[in-house]
Short mmCIF file of C-alpha atoms in Angstrom, two decimals:
data_model
loop_
_atom_site.label_atom_id
_atom_site.label_comp_id
_atom_site.label_asym_id
_atom_site.label_seq_id
_atom_site.Cartn_x
_atom_site.Cartn_y
_atom_site.Cartn_z
CA MET A 135 -32.09 42.05 -22.07
CA THR A 136 -35.77 42.73 -22.59
CA LEU A 137 -38.34 40.56 -20.86
CA ARG A 138 -39.46 37.18 -22.24
CA ASN A 139 -37.00 36.73 -25.07
CA SER A 140 -35.32 33.77 -26.70
CA GLY A 141 -32.63 32.94 -29.22
CA ILE A 142 -30.20 30.41 -30.67
CA LEU A 143 -26.61 29.51 -29.81
CA LEU A 144 -24.58 28.91 -32.98
CA HIS A 145 -21.03 29.92 -33.75
CA PRO A 146 -20.56 31.35 -37.29
CA SER A 147 -18.01 28.63 -38.04
CA SER A 148 -20.87 26.11 -37.80
CA LEU A 149 -22.82 27.71 -40.65
CA PRO A 150 -22.98 25.97 -44.04
CA GLY A 151 -20.89 27.30 -46.90
CA PRO A 152 -18.51 26.35 -49.70
CA PHE A 153 -15.15 26.99 -48.03
CA GLY A 154 -14.88 24.25 -45.40
CA ILE A 155 -15.96 26.48 -42.51
CA GLY A 156 -18.86 28.82 -41.86
CA ASP A 157 -18.24 32.56 -42.10
CA LEU A 158 -19.89 35.99 -42.25
CA GLY A 159 -21.13 35.51 -45.80
CA PRO A 160 -24.57 34.73 -47.27
CA ALA A 161 -25.33 31.87 -44.86
CA ALA A 162 -24.97 34.23 -41.88
CA TYR A 163 -27.54 36.57 -43.38
CA GLY A 164 -29.74 33.60 -44.22
CA PHE A 165 -29.57 32.45 -40.61
CA VAL A 166 -30.79 35.86 -39.44
CA ASP A 167 -33.77 35.37 -41.75
CA CYS A 168 -34.39 31.98 -40.13
CA LEU A 169 -34.29 33.58 -36.68
CA ARG A 170 -36.92 36.08 -37.78
CA ARG A 171 -39.05 33.30 -39.23
CA SER A 172 -38.95 31.43 -35.91
CA ARG A 173 -39.56 34.56 -33.77
CA GLN A 174 -36.07 34.42 -32.24
CA HIS A 175 -34.43 37.74 -31.46
CA ILE A 176 -31.04 36.73 -30.05
CA TRP A 177 -28.08 35.07 -31.78
CA GLN A 178 -25.47 33.91 -29.28
CA MET A 179 -22.02 32.90 -30.48
CA LEU A 180 -18.59 32.02 -29.13
CA PRO A 181 -15.56 34.35 -29.11
CA LEU A 182 -14.74 35.69 -32.58
CA ASN A 183 -10.97 35.90 -32.11
CA PRO A 184 -8.32 34.07 -34.17
CA THR A 185 -7.74 30.43 -33.27
CA ARG A 186 -4.56 28.35 -33.29
CA PRO A 187 -3.94 24.79 -34.54
CA ASP A 188 -1.71 23.99 -31.55
CA CYS A 189 -4.63 24.85 -29.25
CA GLY A 190 -7.15 22.71 -31.09
CA HIS A 191 -8.70 25.82 -32.71
CA SER A 192 -10.44 26.62 -29.45
CA PRO A 193 -12.11 30.07 -29.57
CA TYR A 194 -11.26 30.33 -25.86
CA TYR A 195 -7.50 30.13 -26.38
CA CYS A 196 -6.64 32.86 -28.86
CA PRO A 197 -3.54 34.91 -29.72
CA SER A 198 -5.54 38.14 -29.34
CA THR A 199 -8.62 39.17 -27.40
CA PHE A 200 -9.13 42.10 -29.81
CA ALA A 201 -8.49 40.71 -33.31
CA GLY A 202 -11.08 38.95 -35.46
CA ASP A 203 -10.67 35.45 -36.87
CA PRO A 204 -9.64 35.57 -40.56
CA LEU A 205 -11.30 32.17 -41.05
CA LEU A 206 -14.65 33.93 -40.54
CA ILE A 207 -14.05 36.34 -43.42
CA SER A 208 -16.35 35.59 -46.35
CA PRO A 209 -14.62 35.22 -49.74
CA GLU A 210 -18.03 35.64 -51.38
CA LEU A 211 -18.39 39.12 -49.90
CA LEU A 212 -14.82 39.96 -50.94
CA CYS A 213 -15.81 38.89 -54.43
CA ARG A 214 -18.74 41.32 -54.38
CA ARG A 215 -16.30 44.10 -53.54
CA GLY A 216 -14.12 43.19 -56.52
CA TRP A 217 -11.16 41.89 -54.52
CA LEU A 218 -11.67 38.32 -55.70
CA ASP A 219 -12.85 36.97 -59.05
CA PRO A 220 -15.99 34.78 -59.17
CA SER A 221 -13.92 31.95 -60.60
CA GLU A 222 -11.76 32.01 -57.46
CA CYS A 223 -14.76 31.54 -55.17
CA ARG A 224 -16.00 28.27 -56.52
CA ALA A 225 -16.82 25.56 -54.02
CA GLN A 226 -14.11 23.01 -53.31
CA GLY A 227 -15.59 19.58 -53.90
CA ASP A 228 -13.24 17.83 -51.48
CA MET A 229 -14.21 20.02 -48.49
CA PRO A 230 -16.23 18.19 -45.80
CA VAL A 231 -19.75 19.49 -45.29
CA GLU A 232 -20.72 18.30 -41.81
CA ARG A 233 -17.37 18.85 -40.08
CA ILE A 234 -14.70 21.53 -40.21
CA ASP A 235 -11.34 20.40 -41.53
CA PHE A 236 -9.38 23.31 -40.09
CA PRO A 237 -6.07 22.69 -41.96
CA ALA A 238 -7.83 22.32 -45.32
CA ALA A 239 -10.12 25.29 -44.71
CA TRP A 240 -7.21 27.50 -43.68
CA GLN A 241 -5.01 26.44 -46.60
CA HIS A 242 -7.75 27.26 -49.09
CA LYS A 243 -8.95 30.45 -47.43
CA GLN A 244 -5.47 31.79 -46.75
CA ALA A 245 -4.67 31.77 -50.47
CA LEU A 246 -7.89 33.65 -51.22
CA LEU A 247 -7.40 36.17 -48.42
CA VAL A 248 -3.80 36.97 -49.39
CA ARG A 249 -4.91 37.47 -52.99
CA ALA A 250 -7.76 39.75 -51.91
CA ALA A 251 -5.51 41.73 -49.55
CA ASP A 252 -2.95 42.35 -52.29
CA ARG A 253 -5.66 43.58 -54.65
CA PHE A 254 -7.12 45.74 -51.92
CA LEU A 255 -3.72 47.35 -51.34
CA ALA A 256 -3.34 47.98 -55.06
CA ASP A 257 -6.63 49.94 -55.09
CA ASP A 258 -7.09 53.49 -53.90
CA THR A 259 -8.37 52.43 -50.49
CA ALA A 260 -6.13 54.50 -48.22
CA PRO A 261 -8.86 56.64 -46.55
CA ALA A 262 -10.93 53.67 -45.35
CA MET A 263 -7.87 51.74 -44.24
CA ASP A 264 -6.35 54.73 -42.47
CA ALA A 265 -9.56 55.34 -40.54
CA PHE A 266 -9.68 51.69 -39.49
CA MET A 267 -6.07 51.71 -38.30
CA ARG A 268 -6.60 54.90 -36.30
CA ARG A 269 -9.68 53.45 -34.61
CA HIS A 270 -7.93 50.22 -33.61
CA ARG A 271 -4.36 51.41 -33.11
CA SER A 272 -4.35 50.43 -29.41
CA TRP A 273 -4.09 46.75 -30.37
CA LEU A 274 -3.73 46.45 -34.16
CA ASP A 275 -0.03 47.33 -34.54
CA ALA A 276 1.08 44.90 -31.84
CA TYR A 277 -1.18 42.13 -33.05
CA ALA A 278 -0.08 42.37 -36.70
CA LEU A 279 3.59 42.27 -35.75
CA PHE A 280 2.96 39.44 -33.28
CA ALA A 281 1.14 37.36 -35.91
CA VAL A 282 3.97 37.79 -38.42
CA LEU A 283 6.71 37.01 -35.90
CA ASP A 284 4.78 34.03 -34.58
CA ARG A 285 4.76 32.46 -38.05
CA LYS A 286 8.37 33.42 -38.67
CA PHE A 287 9.85 31.85 -35.54
CA GLY A 288 7.37 29.00 -35.02
CA VAL A 289 8.41 28.40 -31.40
CA GLU A 290 6.34 27.60 -28.35
CA SER A 291 6.02 31.14 -27.04
CA TRP A 292 7.24 34.67 -27.61
CA CYS A 293 9.59 34.23 -24.64
CA ASP A 294 11.70 32.09 -26.99
CA TRP A 295 12.07 34.87 -29.56
CA PRO A 296 15.34 36.84 -29.82
CA SER A 297 15.79 38.88 -26.65
CA GLY A 298 15.24 42.26 -28.30
CA LEU A 299 11.84 41.20 -29.61
CA ARG A 300 10.99 39.26 -26.47
CA ASP A 301 11.65 42.34 -24.34
CA ARG A 302 10.09 44.72 -26.89
CA ASP A 303 13.22 46.80 -27.34
CA PRO A 304 12.15 49.78 -29.50
CA ALA A 305 15.08 49.38 -31.92
CA ALA A 306 14.40 45.65 -32.37
CA LEU A 307 10.68 46.28 -32.89
CA ALA A 308 11.36 48.98 -35.47
CA ALA A 309 13.78 46.73 -37.34
CA ALA A 310 11.31 43.83 -37.34
CA ALA A 311 8.49 46.11 -38.52
CA ALA A 312 10.63 47.38 -41.40
CA GLU A 313 11.85 43.93 -42.40
CA ASN A 314 8.32 42.47 -42.42
CA ALA A 315 6.39 45.53 -43.58
CA GLY A 316 4.54 43.76 -46.39
CA ALA A 317 3.36 40.87 -44.24
CA ILE A 318 2.35 43.22 -41.42
CA VAL A 319 0.18 45.45 -43.60
CA ARG A 320 -1.45 42.34 -45.04
CA GLU A 321 -2.39 41.23 -41.51
CA LYS A 322 -3.96 44.64 -40.95
CA VAL A 323 -5.93 44.36 -44.17
CA LEU A 324 -7.33 41.00 -43.05
CA GLN A 325 -8.50 42.64 -39.84
CA PHE A 326 -10.03 45.43 -41.91
CA PHE A 327 -11.90 42.81 -43.95
CA PHE A 328 -13.18 41.10 -40.82
CA PHE A 329 -14.43 44.22 -39.09
CA GLN A 330 -15.92 45.64 -42.28
CA GLN A 331 -17.90 42.46 -42.82
CA TRP A 332 -18.85 42.20 -39.16
CA TYR A 333 -20.27 45.72 -38.88
CA ALA A 334 -22.25 45.29 -42.12
CA PHE A 335 -23.62 42.03 -40.73
CA ARG A 336 -24.45 43.64 -37.39
CA ALA A 337 -26.34 46.43 -39.16
CA TYR A 338 -28.43 43.75 -40.93
CA CYS A 339 -29.17 42.11 -37.58
CA ARG A 340 -30.31 45.43 -36.13
CA ARG A 341 -32.61 46.09 -39.06
CA HIS A 342 -34.24 42.73 -38.43
CA ALA A 343 -34.46 43.03 -34.62
CA VAL A 344 -31.86 40.34 -33.94
CA ARG A 345 -29.48 41.13 -31.12
CA LEU A 346 -26.00 39.64 -30.98
CA PHE A 347 -24.80 37.93 -27.82
CA GLY A 348 -21.02 37.50 -27.56
CA ASP A 349 -18.57 35.80 -25.23
CA LEU A 350 -15.59 37.22 -23.31
CA PRO A 351 -13.13 34.70 -21.81
CA ILE A 352 -11.82 36.18 -18.59
CA TYR A 353 -8.21 35.09 -19.20
CA VAL A 354 -5.93 35.35 -22.22
CA PRO A 355 -3.16 32.86 -23.14
CA PHE A 356 0.45 33.60 -22.34
CA HIS A 357 1.42 33.19 -26.00
CA SER A 358 -0.68 36.10 -27.18
CA ALA A 359 -0.21 39.60 -28.47
CA ASP A 360 -1.98 40.83 -25.34
CA VAL A 361 0.58 39.46 -22.88
CA TRP A 362 3.54 40.20 -25.15
CA ALA A 363 2.53 43.84 -25.67
CA HIS A 364 1.03 44.49 -22.22
CA GLY A 365 3.10 42.35 -19.89
CA GLU A 366 2.68 44.92 -17.15
CA CYS A 367 -0.97 43.86 -16.83
CA PHE A 368 0.00 40.31 -15.81
CA ARG A 369 2.01 38.68 -13.07
CA LEU A 370 5.27 38.04 -14.91
CA GLY A 371 8.76 37.62 -13.52
CA SER A 372 12.01 39.28 -14.59
CA ASP A 373 12.33 36.63 -17.31
CA ARG A 374 8.90 37.74 -18.57
CA ARG A 375 7.41 34.31 -17.83
CA PRO A 376 4.39 33.90 -15.53
CA THR A 377 4.98 33.74 -11.80
CA HIS A 378 1.42 32.50 -11.22
CA VAL A 379 -1.15 30.91 -13.51
CA SER A 380 -4.88 30.29 -13.56
CA GLY A 381 -6.93 27.29 -12.54
CA VAL A 382 -9.59 26.06 -10.16
CA PRO A 383 -9.10 24.17 -6.89
CA PRO A 384 -9.79 20.50 -6.21
CA ASP A 385 -13.47 19.64 -6.05
CA TYR A 386 -15.88 16.74 -6.32
CA PHE A 387 -14.91 16.17 -9.96
CA SER A 388 -11.12 16.39 -9.63
CA ASP A 389 -8.81 15.58 -6.74
CA THR A 390 -6.11 17.85 -8.17
CA GLY A 391 -8.24 20.69 -9.52
CA GLN A 392 -7.78 22.11 -13.00
CA LEU A 393 -4.59 23.86 -14.10
CA TRP A 394 -5.51 26.16 -16.97
CA GLY A 395 -2.12 27.84 -17.22
CA HIS A 396 -3.08 31.38 -18.28
CA PRO A 397 -1.08 34.16 -16.62
CA VAL A 398 -3.17 35.83 -13.91
CA TYR A 399 -3.64 39.58 -13.81
CA ASP A 400 -1.57 42.04 -11.83
CA TRP A 401 -4.64 43.80 -10.48
CA GLU A 402 -2.67 46.37 -8.47
CA ARG A 403 -0.82 47.46 -11.59
CA LEU A 404 -4.07 47.54 -13.56
CA ARG A 405 -5.63 49.74 -10.87
CA THR A 406 -2.81 52.29 -11.11
CA ASP A 407 -3.55 52.58 -14.83
CA ALA A 408 -7.30 52.99 -14.17
CA TYR A 409 -7.92 49.55 -15.74
CA ARG A 410 -7.25 50.97 -19.20
CA TRP A 411 -6.58 47.61 -20.85
CA TRP A 412 -9.80 46.13 -19.47
CA LEU A 413 -11.81 49.20 -20.48
CA ARG A 414 -10.55 48.87 -24.05
CA ARG A 415 -11.53 45.23 -24.00
CA PHE A 416 -15.05 45.97 -22.77
CA ALA A 417 -15.38 48.85 -25.23
CA LEU A 418 -14.60 46.66 -28.23
CA HIS A 419 -16.91 43.86 -27.14
CA MET A 420 -19.76 46.28 -26.52
CA ALA A 421 -19.19 47.67 -30.02
CA LEU A 422 -19.34 44.17 -31.50
CA PHE A 423 -22.30 42.82 -29.53
CA ASP A 424 -25.50 43.83 -27.78
CA PHE A 425 -24.75 41.55 -24.80
CA VAL A 426 -21.61 39.78 -23.64
CA ARG A 427 -21.24 36.67 -21.50
CA VAL A 428 -18.22 36.90 -19.16
CA ASP A 429 -16.76 33.40 -19.04
CA HIS A 430 -15.60 32.34 -15.53
CA PHE A 431 -17.11 35.51 -14.07
CA ARG A 432 -16.14 34.52 -10.55
CA GLY A 433 -12.51 35.28 -11.46
CA LEU A 434 -13.39 38.98 -11.35
CA VAL A 435 -14.28 38.61 -7.66
CA ALA A 436 -11.74 36.02 -6.50
CA TYR A 437 -9.50 33.71 -8.49
CA TRP A 438 -7.43 30.60 -7.88
CA GLN A 439 -3.76 31.28 -8.63
CA VAL A 440 -1.10 28.58 -8.79
CA PRO A 441 2.65 29.27 -8.54
CA HIS A 442 4.37 28.58 -11.85
CA PRO A 443 5.60 26.05 -12.80
CA ALA A 444 3.30 23.43 -11.33
CA ARG A 445 1.91 20.11 -12.49
CA THR A 446 -1.48 20.42 -10.79
CA ALA A 447 -3.65 23.11 -9.22
CA LEU A 448 -3.21 21.67 -5.73
CA GLY A 449 -0.77 24.33 -4.54
CA GLY A 450 -2.95 27.29 -5.42
CA THR A 451 -4.59 29.91 -3.24
CA TRP A 452 -7.65 32.14 -3.49
CA VAL A 453 -6.90 35.80 -4.17
CA LYS A 454 -9.45 38.61 -4.17
CA ALA A 455 -9.92 40.59 -7.38
CA PRO A 456 -11.34 44.12 -7.70
CA GLY A 457 -14.18 43.12 -9.99
CA GLU A 458 -16.70 45.32 -8.21
CA GLU A 459 -14.47 48.34 -8.66
CA LEU A 460 -13.85 47.49 -12.32
CA LEU A 461 -17.54 46.97 -13.11
CA ALA A 462 -18.47 50.24 -11.40
CA LEU A 463 -15.92 52.02 -13.60
CA VAL A 464 -17.28 50.31 -16.72
CA LEU A 465 -20.79 51.40 -15.78
CA ARG A 466 -19.70 55.00 -15.26
CA ARG A 467 -17.66 55.06 -18.45
CA PHE A 468 -20.20 53.49 -20.82
CA GLY A 469 -23.48 54.13 -19.03
CA ARG A 470 -24.55 50.50 -19.32
CA LEU A 471 -23.45 47.03 -18.30
CA PRO A 472 -24.81 44.57 -20.90
CA LEU A 473 -23.15 41.55 -19.32
CA VAL A 474 -24.19 38.01 -18.41
CA ALA A 475 -22.21 36.27 -15.69
CA GLU A 476 -21.16 32.69 -16.34
CA ASP A 477 -21.84 31.50 -12.79
CA LEU A 478 -21.71 27.72 -13.20
CA GLY A 479 -19.73 25.62 -10.76
CA THR A 480 -18.97 26.58 -7.17
CA ILE A 481 -20.11 30.17 -6.62
CA ASP A 482 -19.90 31.82 -3.21
CA ALA A 483 -21.82 34.66 -1.58
CA ALA A 484 -19.26 37.29 -2.64
CA VAL A 485 -19.87 36.52 -6.32
CA ARG A 486 -23.64 36.60 -5.80
CA GLU A 487 -23.36 39.98 -4.07
CA VAL A 488 -21.48 41.51 -7.02
CA MET A 489 -23.96 40.04 -9.49
CA GLY A 490 -26.82 41.40 -7.41
CA ARG A 491 -25.36 44.87 -7.08
CA PHE A 492 -25.01 45.24 -10.84
CA HIS A 493 -28.18 43.26 -11.65
CA LEU A 494 -26.21 40.81 -13.78
CA PRO A 495 -28.10 37.74 -14.97
CA GLY A 496 -26.55 34.34 -14.37
CA MET A 497 -27.08 31.02 -16.16
CA ARG A 498 -29.32 27.99 -15.64
CA VAL A 499 -28.56 24.82 -17.62
CA LEU A 500 -31.44 22.34 -17.78
CA GLN A 501 -29.20 19.32 -18.33
CA PHE A 502 -28.00 19.91 -14.75
CA ALA A 503 -31.54 19.93 -13.34
CA PHE A 504 -32.13 16.23 -12.76
CA GLY A 505 -29.31 15.29 -10.41
CA GLU A 506 -29.31 14.38 -6.73
CA ASP A 507 -30.78 17.75 -5.67
CA PHE A 508 -33.98 17.07 -7.65
CA PRO A 509 -36.58 18.58 -7.17
CA ASP A 510 -34.99 21.37 -5.14
CA GLY A 511 -32.10 22.37 -7.41
CA ALA A 512 -31.76 25.87 -8.81
CA PHE A 513 -31.58 24.57 -12.40
CA LEU A 514 -35.16 23.28 -12.38
CA PRO A 515 -37.60 25.69 -14.08
CA HIS A 516 -39.87 26.11 -11.04
CA ASN A 517 -36.86 27.43 -9.11
CA HIS A 518 -35.71 29.87 -11.79
CA ILE A 519 -35.65 33.63 -11.30
CA ARG A 520 -36.51 36.22 -13.92
CA ASN A 521 -33.04 37.72 -14.14
CA CYS A 522 -31.24 34.73 -15.64
CA VAL A 523 -30.53 33.08 -18.98
CA VAL A 524 -31.82 29.51 -19.36
CA TYR A 525 -30.04 27.02 -21.63
CA THR A 526 -30.91 23.48 -22.58
CA GLY A 527 -27.12 23.10 -22.76
CA THR A 528 -24.03 25.19 -23.51
CA HIS A 529 -21.18 24.70 -25.96
CA ASP A 530 -19.45 22.57 -23.29
CA ASN A 531 -22.43 20.24 -22.85
CA ASN A 532 -23.53 17.31 -24.92
CA THR A 533 -26.59 17.86 -27.07
CA VAL A 534 -29.82 17.06 -25.22
CA ALA A 535 -30.31 13.91 -27.29
CA GLY A 536 -26.69 12.91 -26.69
CA TRP A 537 -27.03 13.63 -22.98
CA TYR A 538 -30.18 11.54 -22.74
CA ARG A 539 -28.67 8.58 -24.59
CA ASN A 540 -25.15 8.58 -23.20
CA GLU A 541 -24.95 10.56 -19.95
CA ALA A 542 -28.30 10.60 -18.15
CA GLY A 543 -28.70 7.39 -16.20
CA ALA A 544 -32.02 5.66 -15.65
CA VAL A 545 -32.73 7.72 -12.52
CA GLN A 546 -32.19 11.03 -14.30
CA GLN A 547 -34.31 9.87 -17.23
CA ARG A 548 -37.16 9.01 -14.87
CA ARG A 549 -36.90 12.39 -13.16
CA PHE A 550 -36.93 14.10 -16.54
CA ALA A 551 -40.10 12.22 -17.53
CA ARG A 552 -41.79 12.91 -14.19
CA TYR A 553 -41.04 16.59 -14.52
CA ALA A 554 -42.24 16.72 -18.13
CA GLY A 555 -45.38 14.82 -17.17
CA LYS A 556 -45.11 12.40 -20.05
CA LYS A 557 -43.01 9.59 -21.46
CA ILE A 558 -39.64 10.82 -22.81
CA GLY A 559 -37.31 9.08 -25.22
CA ALA A 560 -34.06 10.03 -26.93
CA ASP A 561 -35.97 11.25 -29.98
CA SER A 562 -38.29 13.51 -27.97
CA ALA A 563 -35.88 14.71 -25.26
CA SER A 564 -34.66 17.81 -27.14
CA TRP A 565 -38.06 19.37 -27.67
CA ALA A 566 -39.30 18.39 -24.23
CA MET A 567 -36.39 20.32 -22.74
CA ILE A 568 -36.86 23.25 -25.12
CA ARG A 569 -40.47 23.47 -23.92
CA MET A 570 -39.31 23.48 -20.28
CA ALA A 571 -36.94 26.33 -21.06
CA MET A 572 -39.61 28.34 -22.86
CA GLN A 573 -42.04 27.85 -19.96
CA SER A 574 -39.53 29.21 -17.44
CA VAL A 575 -40.12 32.51 -15.69
CA ALA A 576 -36.60 33.50 -16.80
CA ASP A 577 -36.35 36.56 -19.02
CA THR A 578 -34.13 34.89 -21.62
CA VAL A 579 -33.88 31.43 -23.16
CA ILE A 580 -31.03 30.28 -25.41
CA VAL A 581 -31.16 26.97 -27.27
CA PRO A 582 -28.17 25.48 -29.13
CA MET A 583 -28.97 24.93 -32.79
CA GLN A 584 -28.14 21.24 -32.40
CA ASP A 585 -31.06 20.87 -29.97
CA VAL A 586 -33.46 22.61 -32.34
CA LEU A 587 -32.40 20.01 -34.90
CA GLY A 588 -32.65 17.19 -32.33
CA LEU A 589 -29.11 15.99 -33.09
CA GLY A 590 -27.14 13.48 -31.06
CA GLU A 591 -23.65 13.42 -29.59
CA GLU A 592 -22.06 13.47 -33.04
CA ALA A 593 -23.03 17.16 -33.19
CA ARG A 594 -21.47 18.10 -29.86
CA MET A 595 -19.37 21.26 -30.11
CA ASN A 596 -16.84 20.72 -27.31
CA HIS A 597 -15.65 18.03 -24.92
CA PRO A 598 -13.88 20.02 -22.16
CA ALA A 599 -11.76 17.01 -21.20
CA ARG A 600 -10.42 16.59 -24.75
CA ALA A 601 -7.74 18.74 -26.35
CA GLU A 602 -8.43 17.69 -29.94
CA GLY A 603 -11.43 17.12 -32.15
CA ASN A 604 -13.58 19.95 -30.81
CA TRP A 605 -15.29 22.97 -32.42
CA ARG A 606 -15.85 21.13 -35.71
CA TRP A 607 -19.60 20.64 -36.02
CA ARG A 608 -21.33 22.30 -38.98
CA MET A 609 -24.97 22.61 -39.92
CA GLY A 610 -25.79 21.43 -43.41
CA ARG A 611 -27.49 23.72 -45.88
CA ASP A 612 -30.47 21.36 -46.01
CA GLN A 613 -30.65 21.38 -42.21
CA MET A 614 -30.83 25.16 -42.14
CA ARG A 615 -33.57 25.15 -44.75
CA THR A 616 -35.66 22.32 -43.26
CA ALA A 617 -35.14 22.97 -39.53
CA PRO A 618 -38.41 23.08 -37.54
CA TRP A 619 -38.56 26.87 -37.57
CA GLU A 620 -42.35 27.01 -37.56
CA ARG A 621 -42.53 24.67 -34.57
CA LEU A 622 -40.09 26.89 -32.71
CA ALA A 623 -42.12 29.96 -33.66
CA ARG A 624 -45.35 28.42 -32.35
CA MET A 625 -43.72 27.47 -29.04
CA THR A 626 -42.14 30.91 -28.71
CA ARG A 627 -45.50 32.57 -29.30
CA LEU A 628 -47.28 30.20 -26.90
CA TYR A 629 -45.00 31.11 -24.00
CA GLY A 630 -44.96 34.82 -24.68
CA ARG A 631 -41.38 35.24 -25.86
#
């Protein structure tokens, strides 16, 4: 990232719009214009992959690390291409405005997308579609078949499918592909729509000097096209179920650790294949974004693996991972390493050494700055380094106003006020912390949109301890129009960003 820069964290699903969920349509372009108006040059967002209702629509627990989320496809842009009629794109009056109702949004959008896909297939669009399928063949065929079979069988995981499909027997796969040909090609068309809209949107961002900052979860779920199609990349047993799963060990916050349950990688097998699957993953993300945050970066250096099945993470062990070797290969292959390491939590010297070797910026979260290590903690602005990204909070944190009201005790509030050098209240906490971030020596500052708006806990994006009710916040159209963009621009200019 270039020196002294700043931007906003906002997932596209949180944009305003008429279809119950934000997407890549006019509001996304309007938000780029707002970024320009406020002198912001970075738009950070969460993973863009499909989400699942049984996983709370978390963008970190997706059935594919390569596919795009159909819910982010804009019907309005499909209408401009002639694949939907204007009458079909009218706003639904019963759709909530401030929250995402995922079932309602999907039911409405699915009908529109299927209609548009069928019209697309009826047009003479073969050259464009053929080029898209050739470019993405390494994942598209498996994902489209997986998505269709997942809906067809509706079971907990692909391990419960008929044995021929579970084990990817060529004859069974061919028969399933033939039997479901229409549904499969429709899935591919939806991916074509997503990537077509994304690359047009990215070109607009480039023309207006806005760089896109994406997110790469280190693990993928077991019930995913990735594990089903590339089981050799993961530690699976003869029954094709995981032998070991992901998590983190016991710590101050949890006596039993955290059991995430993703299958861990078979790094030796990946090495023999020259890390091909990982290189494809990095290649796609670098095509989609200008920078990419690697979530749980430490797992590329050493990871906590737990024998499966297990009820807690207590029985796990640390295992070294060849992250340094992988990153060196990525650097040689692509000539650049536009990555940010998510280095929150317990990070040891080995992780710091890898970050240092590749000059990878880490993260500093200001909500963590006023704890017991005050005033010596690394999260405080006077202890920042240039090569890092400073946040008022992340998608996993409360908003600053919500944190101040509901999480920061009296001692933390006093420390915050002492550090700011003035009286702080819940109504002023957001902008006081934004100012601290902007003043930092750090090269890059990212502020969640909720903090720009000064919103409280009701606008929080995710509660990590909750499985349901997350990822639903949306910005209203009036909020986007009346947000304090000029104030943000003045502060950005004042601190040389």
